[in-house]
Amino acid sequence: MPDPTTSYADLRALVINCTLKRSPERSHTQGLIDVSTGILERQGVQVEVLRAVDIDIATGVWPDMTEHGSIEAPSTSLGVADVRMPPTFLAFA
């Protein structure tokens, strides 16, 4: 059982939802994320969820892909998060 005196209010978590559906379309992946983020939020953790399909993410092999034609991702979220959950995607076969 968790210690009721422990506080996680100073922690921030970032979750990247890799669904193929744009917001606000319903996503089964978001349903899974809601379960895990609910656990974190009940412990006082501040949670931010980003849908990768909704933002322009600079990809590639150079340190700054914005110099190579890609648009910058929201690095402010990445930089301040204490917990970075791995990108999540749910697929049905």
mmCIF file of C-alpha atoms in Angstrom:
data_model
loop_
_atom_site.group_PDB
_atom_site.id
_atom_site.type_symbol
_atom_site.label_atom_id
_atom_site.label_comp_id
_atom_site.label_asym_id
_atom_site.label_seq_id
_atom_site.Cartn_x
_atom_site.Cartn_y
_atom_site.Cartn_z
ATOM 1 C CA MET A 1 0.000 0.000 0.000
ATOM 2 C CA PRO A 2 1.376 3.451 -0.899
ATOM 3 C CA ASP A 3 2.565 5.752 1.847
ATOM 4 C CA PRO A 4 -0.154 8.454 2.202
ATOM 5 C CA THR A 5 2.461 11.050 3.215
ATOM 6 C CA THR A 6 4.437 10.726 -0.034
ATOM 7 C CA SER A 7 3.792 13.538 -2.506
ATOM 8 C CA TYR A 8 4.543 13.452 -6.222
ATOM 9 C CA ALA A 9 3.081 16.895 -6.937
ATOM 10 C CA ASP A 10 6.487 18.160 -8.065
ATOM 11 C CA LEU A 11 6.731 15.588 -10.894
ATOM 12 C CA ARG A 12 5.645 16.118 -14.509
ATOM 13 C CA ALA A 13 5.004 13.287 -16.964
ATOM 14 C CA LEU A 14 4.839 13.400 -20.749
ATOM 15 C CA VAL A 15 3.065 10.687 -22.750
ATOM 16 C CA ILE A 16 3.250 10.526 -26.537
ATOM 17 C CA ASN A 17 0.182 8.929 -28.117
ATOM 18 C CA CYS A 18 1.165 7.434 -31.487
ATOM 19 C CA THR A 19 -2.355 6.727 -32.706
ATOM 20 C CA LEU A 20 -3.014 7.380 -36.378
ATOM 21 C CA LYS A 21 -6.226 9.278 -35.551
ATOM 22 C CA ARG A 22 -6.161 13.062 -35.239
ATOM 23 C CA SER A 23 -7.771 14.840 -32.282
ATOM 24 C CA PRO A 24 -10.561 14.814 -31.304
ATOM 25 C CA GLU A 25 -11.310 11.488 -33.038
ATOM 26 C CA ARG A 26 -11.801 8.598 -30.595
ATOM 27 C CA SER A 27 -8.651 6.527 -30.137
ATOM 28 C CA HIS A 28 -8.342 3.123 -28.463
ATOM 29 C CA THR A 29 -4.729 4.010 -27.718
ATOM 30 C CA GLN A 30 -5.969 7.027 -25.745
ATOM 31 C CA GLY A 31 -8.160 4.669 -23.710
ATOM 32 C CA LEU A 32 -5.055 2.740 -22.601
ATOM 33 C CA ILE A 33 -3.168 5.938 -21.900
ATOM 34 C CA ASP A 34 -6.070 7.228 -19.787
ATOM 35 C CA VAL A 35 -5.675 4.230 -17.457
ATOM 36 C CA SER A 36 -1.970 4.817 -16.805
ATOM 37 C CA THR A 37 -2.232 8.606 -16.622
ATOM 38 C CA GLY A 38 -5.144 8.257 -14.206
ATOM 39 C CA ILE A 39 -2.881 6.321 -11.836
ATOM 40 C CA LEU A 40 -0.216 9.028 -12.084
ATOM 41 C CA GLU A 41 -2.698 11.877 -11.611
ATOM 42 C CA ARG A 42 -4.198 10.226 -8.503
ATOM 43 C CA GLN A 43 -0.667 10.330 -7.047
ATOM 44 C CA GLY A 44 -0.420 14.052 -7.791
ATOM 45 C CA VAL A 45 1.770 13.853 -10.916
ATOM 46 C CA GLN A 46 1.093 16.545 -13.548
ATOM 47 C CA VAL A 47 0.480 14.720 -16.845
ATOM 48 C CA GLU A 48 0.586 16.006 -20.427
ATOM 49 C CA VAL A 49 -0.449 13.817 -23.367
ATOM 50 C CA LEU A 50 0.575 14.688 -26.925
ATOM 51 C CA ARG A 51 -0.790 13.007 -30.047
ATOM 52 C CA ALA A 52 2.137 12.674 -32.439
ATOM 53 C CA VAL A 53 -0.191 12.901 -35.456
ATOM 54 C CA ASP A 54 -1.392 16.343 -34.319
ATOM 55 C CA ILE A 55 2.055 17.965 -34.191
ATOM 56 C CA ASP A 56 4.926 18.381 -36.625
ATOM 57 C CA ILE A 57 7.855 16.361 -35.323
ATOM 58 C CA ALA A 58 11.344 16.993 -36.658
ATOM 59 C CA THR A 59 12.765 13.590 -37.564
ATOM 60 C CA GLY A 60 16.121 12.545 -38.942
ATOM 61 C CA VAL A 61 19.757 12.118 -38.025
ATOM 62 C CA TRP A 62 21.024 15.690 -37.526
ATOM 63 C CA PRO A 63 20.968 17.337 -34.067
ATOM 64 C CA ASP A 64 18.632 20.101 -35.309
ATOM 65 C CA MET A 65 16.340 18.826 -38.049
ATOM 66 C CA THR A 66 14.694 22.251 -38.336
ATOM 67 C CA GLU A 67 17.784 23.224 -40.333
ATOM 68 C CA HIS A 68 16.942 20.441 -42.808
ATOM 69 C CA GLY A 69 13.327 21.269 -43.594
ATOM 70 C CA SER A 70 11.531 19.625 -40.675
ATOM 71 C CA ILE A 71 9.365 21.508 -38.202
ATOM 72 C CA GLU A 72 10.363 21.542 -34.549
ATOM 73 C CA ALA A 73 8.510 19.365 -32.021
ATOM 74 C CA PRO A 74 7.275 20.844 -28.728
ATOM 75 C CA SER A 75 10.642 20.479 -26.998
ATOM 76 C CA THR A 76 9.496 22.525 -24.028
ATOM 77 C CA SER A 77 7.325 19.583 -22.961
ATOM 78 C CA LEU A 78 10.152 17.121 -23.495
ATOM 79 C CA GLY A 79 12.621 19.235 -21.555
ATOM 80 C CA VAL A 80 10.580 19.760 -18.410
ATOM 81 C CA ALA A 81 9.083 16.292 -18.014
ATOM 82 C CA ASP A 82 10.499 14.185 -15.169
ATOM 83 C CA VAL A 83 8.806 11.064 -16.544
ATOM 84 C CA ARG A 84 8.729 10.374 -20.292
ATOM 85 C CA MET A 85 6.513 7.420 -21.072
ATOM 86 C CA PRO A 86 7.438 5.546 -24.257
ATOM 87 C CA PRO A 87 5.360 6.277 -27.351
ATOM 88 C CA THR A 88 2.209 4.207 -27.221
ATOM 89 C CA PHE A 89 0.278 2.661 -30.104
ATOM 90 C CA LEU A 90 -2.452 0.030 -30.027
ATOM 91 C CA ALA A 91 -3.137 -1.957 -33.195
ATOM 92 C CA PHE A 92 -5.704 -4.623 -33.932
ATOM 93 C CA ALA A 93 -4.873 -7.420 -36.351
#
